[in-house]
XYZ file of C-alpha atoms in Angstrom:
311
model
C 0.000 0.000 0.000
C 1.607 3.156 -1.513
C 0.589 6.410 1.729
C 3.031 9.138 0.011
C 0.489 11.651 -0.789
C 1.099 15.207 -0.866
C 0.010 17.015 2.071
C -2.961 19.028 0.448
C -4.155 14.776 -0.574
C -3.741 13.843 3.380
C -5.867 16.342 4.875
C -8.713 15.725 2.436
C -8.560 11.848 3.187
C -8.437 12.379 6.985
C -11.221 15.511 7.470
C -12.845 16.653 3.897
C -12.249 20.053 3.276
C -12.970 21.715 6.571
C -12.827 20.473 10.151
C -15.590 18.551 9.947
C -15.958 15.070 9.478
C -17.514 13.208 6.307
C -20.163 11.195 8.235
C -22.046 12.261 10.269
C -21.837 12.823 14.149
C -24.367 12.946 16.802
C -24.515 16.521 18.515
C -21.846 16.535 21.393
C -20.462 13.238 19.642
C -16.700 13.126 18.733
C -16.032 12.208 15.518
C -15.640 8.035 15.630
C -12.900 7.695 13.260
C -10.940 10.654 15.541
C -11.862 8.314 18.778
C -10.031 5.081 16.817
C -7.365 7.259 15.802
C -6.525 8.036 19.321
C -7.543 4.995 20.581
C -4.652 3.250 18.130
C -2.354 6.032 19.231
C -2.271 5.544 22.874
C -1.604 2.268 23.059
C 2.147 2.005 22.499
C 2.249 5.119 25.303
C -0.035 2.998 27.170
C 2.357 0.233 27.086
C 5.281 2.585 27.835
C 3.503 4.007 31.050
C 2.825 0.408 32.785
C 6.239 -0.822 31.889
C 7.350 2.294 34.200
C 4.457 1.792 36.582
C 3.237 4.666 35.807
C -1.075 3.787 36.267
C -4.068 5.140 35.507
C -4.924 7.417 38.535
C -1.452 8.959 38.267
C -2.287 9.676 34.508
C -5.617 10.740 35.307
C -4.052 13.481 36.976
C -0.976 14.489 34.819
C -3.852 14.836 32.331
C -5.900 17.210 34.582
C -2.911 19.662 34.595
C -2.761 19.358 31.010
C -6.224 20.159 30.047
C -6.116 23.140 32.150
C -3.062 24.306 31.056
C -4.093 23.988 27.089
C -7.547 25.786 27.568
C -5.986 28.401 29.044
C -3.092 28.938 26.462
C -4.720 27.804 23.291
C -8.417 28.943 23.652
C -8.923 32.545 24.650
C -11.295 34.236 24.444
C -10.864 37.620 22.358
C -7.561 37.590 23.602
C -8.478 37.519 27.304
C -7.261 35.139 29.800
C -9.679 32.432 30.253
C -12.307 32.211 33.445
C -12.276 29.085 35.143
C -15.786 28.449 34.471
C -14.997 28.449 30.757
C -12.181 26.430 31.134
C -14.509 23.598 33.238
C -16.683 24.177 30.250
C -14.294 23.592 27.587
C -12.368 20.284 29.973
C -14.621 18.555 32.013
C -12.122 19.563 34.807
C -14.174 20.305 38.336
C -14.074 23.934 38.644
C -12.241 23.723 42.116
C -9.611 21.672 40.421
C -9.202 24.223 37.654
C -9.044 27.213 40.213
C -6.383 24.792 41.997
C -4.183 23.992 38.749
C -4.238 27.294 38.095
C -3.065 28.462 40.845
C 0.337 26.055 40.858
C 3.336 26.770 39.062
C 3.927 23.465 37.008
C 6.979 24.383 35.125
C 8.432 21.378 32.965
C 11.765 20.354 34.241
C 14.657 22.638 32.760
C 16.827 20.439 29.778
C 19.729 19.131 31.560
C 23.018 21.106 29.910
C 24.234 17.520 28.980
C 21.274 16.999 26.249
C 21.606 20.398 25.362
C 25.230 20.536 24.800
C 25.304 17.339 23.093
C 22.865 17.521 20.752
C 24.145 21.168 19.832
C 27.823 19.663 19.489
C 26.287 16.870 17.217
C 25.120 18.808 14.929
C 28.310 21.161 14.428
C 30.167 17.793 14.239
C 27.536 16.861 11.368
C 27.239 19.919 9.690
C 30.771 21.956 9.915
C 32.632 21.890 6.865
C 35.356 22.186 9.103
C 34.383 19.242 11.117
C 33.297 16.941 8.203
C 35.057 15.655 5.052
C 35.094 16.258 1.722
C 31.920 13.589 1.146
C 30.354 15.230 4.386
C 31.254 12.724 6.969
C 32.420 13.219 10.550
C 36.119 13.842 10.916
C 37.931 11.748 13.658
C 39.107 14.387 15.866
C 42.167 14.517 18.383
C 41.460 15.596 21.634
C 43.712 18.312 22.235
C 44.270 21.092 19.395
C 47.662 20.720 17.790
C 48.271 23.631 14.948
C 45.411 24.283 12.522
C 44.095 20.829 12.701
C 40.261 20.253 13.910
C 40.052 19.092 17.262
C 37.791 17.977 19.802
C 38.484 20.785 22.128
C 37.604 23.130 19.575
C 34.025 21.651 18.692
C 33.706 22.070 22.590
C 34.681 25.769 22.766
C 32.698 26.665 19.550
C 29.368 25.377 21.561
C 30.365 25.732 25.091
C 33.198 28.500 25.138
C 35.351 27.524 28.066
C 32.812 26.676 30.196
C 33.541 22.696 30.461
C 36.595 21.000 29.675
C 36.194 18.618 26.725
C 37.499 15.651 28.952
C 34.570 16.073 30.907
C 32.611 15.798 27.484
C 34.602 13.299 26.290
C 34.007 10.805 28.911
C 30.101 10.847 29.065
C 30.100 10.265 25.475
C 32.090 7.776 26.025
C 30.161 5.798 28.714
C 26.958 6.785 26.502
C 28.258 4.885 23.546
C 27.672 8.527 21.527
C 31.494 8.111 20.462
C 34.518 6.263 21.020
C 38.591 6.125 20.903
C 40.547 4.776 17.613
C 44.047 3.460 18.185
C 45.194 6.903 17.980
C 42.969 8.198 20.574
C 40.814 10.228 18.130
C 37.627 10.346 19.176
C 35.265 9.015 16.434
C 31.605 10.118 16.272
C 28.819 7.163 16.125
C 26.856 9.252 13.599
C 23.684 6.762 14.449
C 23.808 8.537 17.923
C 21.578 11.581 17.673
C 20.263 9.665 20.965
C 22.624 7.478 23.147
C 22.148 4.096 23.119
C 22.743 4.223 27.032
C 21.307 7.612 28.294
C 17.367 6.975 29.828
C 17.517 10.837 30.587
C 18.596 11.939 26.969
C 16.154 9.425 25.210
C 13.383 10.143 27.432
C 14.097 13.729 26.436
C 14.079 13.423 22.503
C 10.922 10.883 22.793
C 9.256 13.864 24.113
C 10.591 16.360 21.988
C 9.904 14.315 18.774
C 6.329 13.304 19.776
C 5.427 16.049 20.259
C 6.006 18.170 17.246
C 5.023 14.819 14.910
C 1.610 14.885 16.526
C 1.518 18.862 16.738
C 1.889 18.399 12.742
C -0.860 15.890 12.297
C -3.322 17.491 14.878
C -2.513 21.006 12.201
C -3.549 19.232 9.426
C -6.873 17.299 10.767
C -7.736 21.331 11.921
C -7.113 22.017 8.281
C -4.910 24.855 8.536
C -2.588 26.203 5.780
C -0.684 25.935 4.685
C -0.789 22.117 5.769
C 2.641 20.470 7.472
C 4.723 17.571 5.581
C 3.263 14.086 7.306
C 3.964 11.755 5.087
C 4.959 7.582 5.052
C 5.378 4.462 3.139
C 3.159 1.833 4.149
C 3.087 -1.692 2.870
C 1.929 -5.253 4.819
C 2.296 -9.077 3.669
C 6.205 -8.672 3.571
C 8.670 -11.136 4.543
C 11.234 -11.080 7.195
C 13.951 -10.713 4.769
C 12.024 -8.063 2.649
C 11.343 -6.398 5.776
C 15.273 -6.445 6.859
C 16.351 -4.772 4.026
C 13.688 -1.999 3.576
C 14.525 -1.238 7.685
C 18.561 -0.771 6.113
C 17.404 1.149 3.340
C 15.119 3.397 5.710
C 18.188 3.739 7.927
C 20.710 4.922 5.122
C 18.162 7.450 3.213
C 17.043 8.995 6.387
C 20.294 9.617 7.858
C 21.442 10.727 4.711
C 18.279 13.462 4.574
C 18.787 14.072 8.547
C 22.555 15.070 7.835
C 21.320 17.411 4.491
C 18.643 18.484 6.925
C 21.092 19.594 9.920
C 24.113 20.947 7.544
C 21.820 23.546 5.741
C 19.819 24.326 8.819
C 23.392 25.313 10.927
C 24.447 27.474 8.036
C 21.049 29.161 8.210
C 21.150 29.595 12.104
C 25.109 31.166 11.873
C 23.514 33.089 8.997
C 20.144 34.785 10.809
C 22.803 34.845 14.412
C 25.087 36.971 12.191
C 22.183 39.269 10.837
C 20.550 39.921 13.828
C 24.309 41.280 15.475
C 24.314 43.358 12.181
C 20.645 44.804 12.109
C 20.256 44.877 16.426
C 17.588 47.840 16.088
C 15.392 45.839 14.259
C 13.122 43.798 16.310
C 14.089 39.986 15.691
C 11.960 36.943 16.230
C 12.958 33.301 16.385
C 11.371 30.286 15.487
C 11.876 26.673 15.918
C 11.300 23.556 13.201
C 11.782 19.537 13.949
C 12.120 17.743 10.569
C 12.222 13.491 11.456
C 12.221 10.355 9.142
C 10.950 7.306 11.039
C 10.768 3.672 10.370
C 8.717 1.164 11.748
C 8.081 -2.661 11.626
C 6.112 -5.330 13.873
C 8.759 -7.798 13.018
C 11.375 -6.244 15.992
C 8.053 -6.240 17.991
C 7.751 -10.010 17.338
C 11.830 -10.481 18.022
C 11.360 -8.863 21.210
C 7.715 -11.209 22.528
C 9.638 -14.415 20.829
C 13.622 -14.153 21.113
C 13.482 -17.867 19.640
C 12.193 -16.551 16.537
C 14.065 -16.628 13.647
């Protein structure tokens, strides 16, 4: 089954031409095919949250916060802050809860430096000319600086200035399996390790992170909003485990080849608009933020992992 269709093709498909669904729906009804949409998407989070013991009262009330804190922020009301009687209206939420929610500071916990630093010394790494080879790849890189020679310390100072020593760097990538050592102690970049294999803090973050904006894309286009987002897969069943093997390697090598075109325009862009808002500092300057991901997917690892016989 061929599902590459231009964006403008997926939004009719999912929700007509306006928001509203092509069968009918009872009045106060959600739209069914919306309810098995969401029904289908929960479950692998489902399955995430009880292998963490995380149940259903304690979601019950991570969602409360939620609700309240989208009604106010994404549904004013001519631009005015929300009452809590609308936003009890709008959630469901008791009104006591929503006065109480409110009323809390429930800040998201601050990304740790170590994420931050990485992933922002990743893509440098990735995207540098100066870091990279003539075919684009990752240089190996000596620690220390010696001459005009790339180094390791210098990726850390162009991201971090002098505020950690690259040692410091150097040996939590190392224990996170995000690089290693050649016999001439250059440090080599695993350039599959936009997450660590070994850091639960680092993937938790990106799981969030990526989520996130994938379903903040999808959840534009069923509100049928233009100009519509990119969403788009490859879908086919009735494969065999081989067939399936080498589509997951092909996946693999195109995406990381778009992810590193991806990354080496969009740093030359950021240095670019950093440089032009020094130059033009009267001017007032917004920023904005994009996510671009390639994912792959296949029941067959699922099986692997409920049958390690198999195969």
């Amino acid at each position: 089954m061929w599902d590459l269709f231009p964006p403008s093709v997926i939004l009719q498909r999912m929700s007509g031409n306006s928001t509203t669904p092509n069968s009918p729906t009872p009045p106060g009804q959600p739209p069914e095919t919306l309810v098995n949409a969401i029904r289908k998407l929960v479950r692998p989070l489902v399955k995430l949250l009880l292998s963490f013991q995380i149940t259903y009262p304690y979601l019950i009330n991570l969602l409360k916060t939620v609700y309240v804190e989208v009604a106010e922020t994404e549904f004013p009301v001519a631009g005015k802050r929300p009452s809590d009687s609308r936003i009890t209206l709008l959630t469901g939420v008791h009104r006591k809860d929503v006065k109480r929610l409110r009323s809390e500071h429930t800040d998201n916990a601050p990304l740790s430096r170590t994420v931050s630093t990485g992933a922002q010394m990743i893509g440098h790494w990735m995207g540098d000319a100066r870091f990279c080879d003539s075919e684009g790849h990752p240089l190996p890189l000596p620690l220390a600086a010696t001459g005009e020679e790339p180094s390791f310390e210098e990726l850390v100072e162009r991201v971090c200035r002098k505020d950690i020593r690259p040692r410091v760097i150097l040996d939590e990538w190392l224990r996170l399996g995000v690089a290693t050592l050649d016999e001439t102690d250059k440090v080599i970049l695993d350039t599959g390790a936009f997450t660590p294999h070994l850091g639960f803090d680092e993937k938790a973050f990106f799981f969030g992170k990526s989520l996130h904006d994938h379903i903040s894309a999808g959840t534009h286009n069923l509100l049928n909003r233009k100009p519509p987002m990119m969403d788009r897969t490859v879908y086919y069943d009735q494969l065999s485990e081989a067939s399936v093997e080498e589509l997951q390697a092909l996946a693999e090598q195109l995406g990381m080849q778009a992810l590193i075109a991806v990354n080496q325009r969009a740093l030359a862009l950021q240095q670019r608009d950093k440089a032009s808002h020094v130059t033009n500092s009267t001017k007032s300057h917004r920023s904005y933020r994009m996510n671009f991901g390639i994912f792959h997917y296949n029941d067959l690892q699922e099986d692997q992992v409920k049958d390690p016989d198999h195969g």
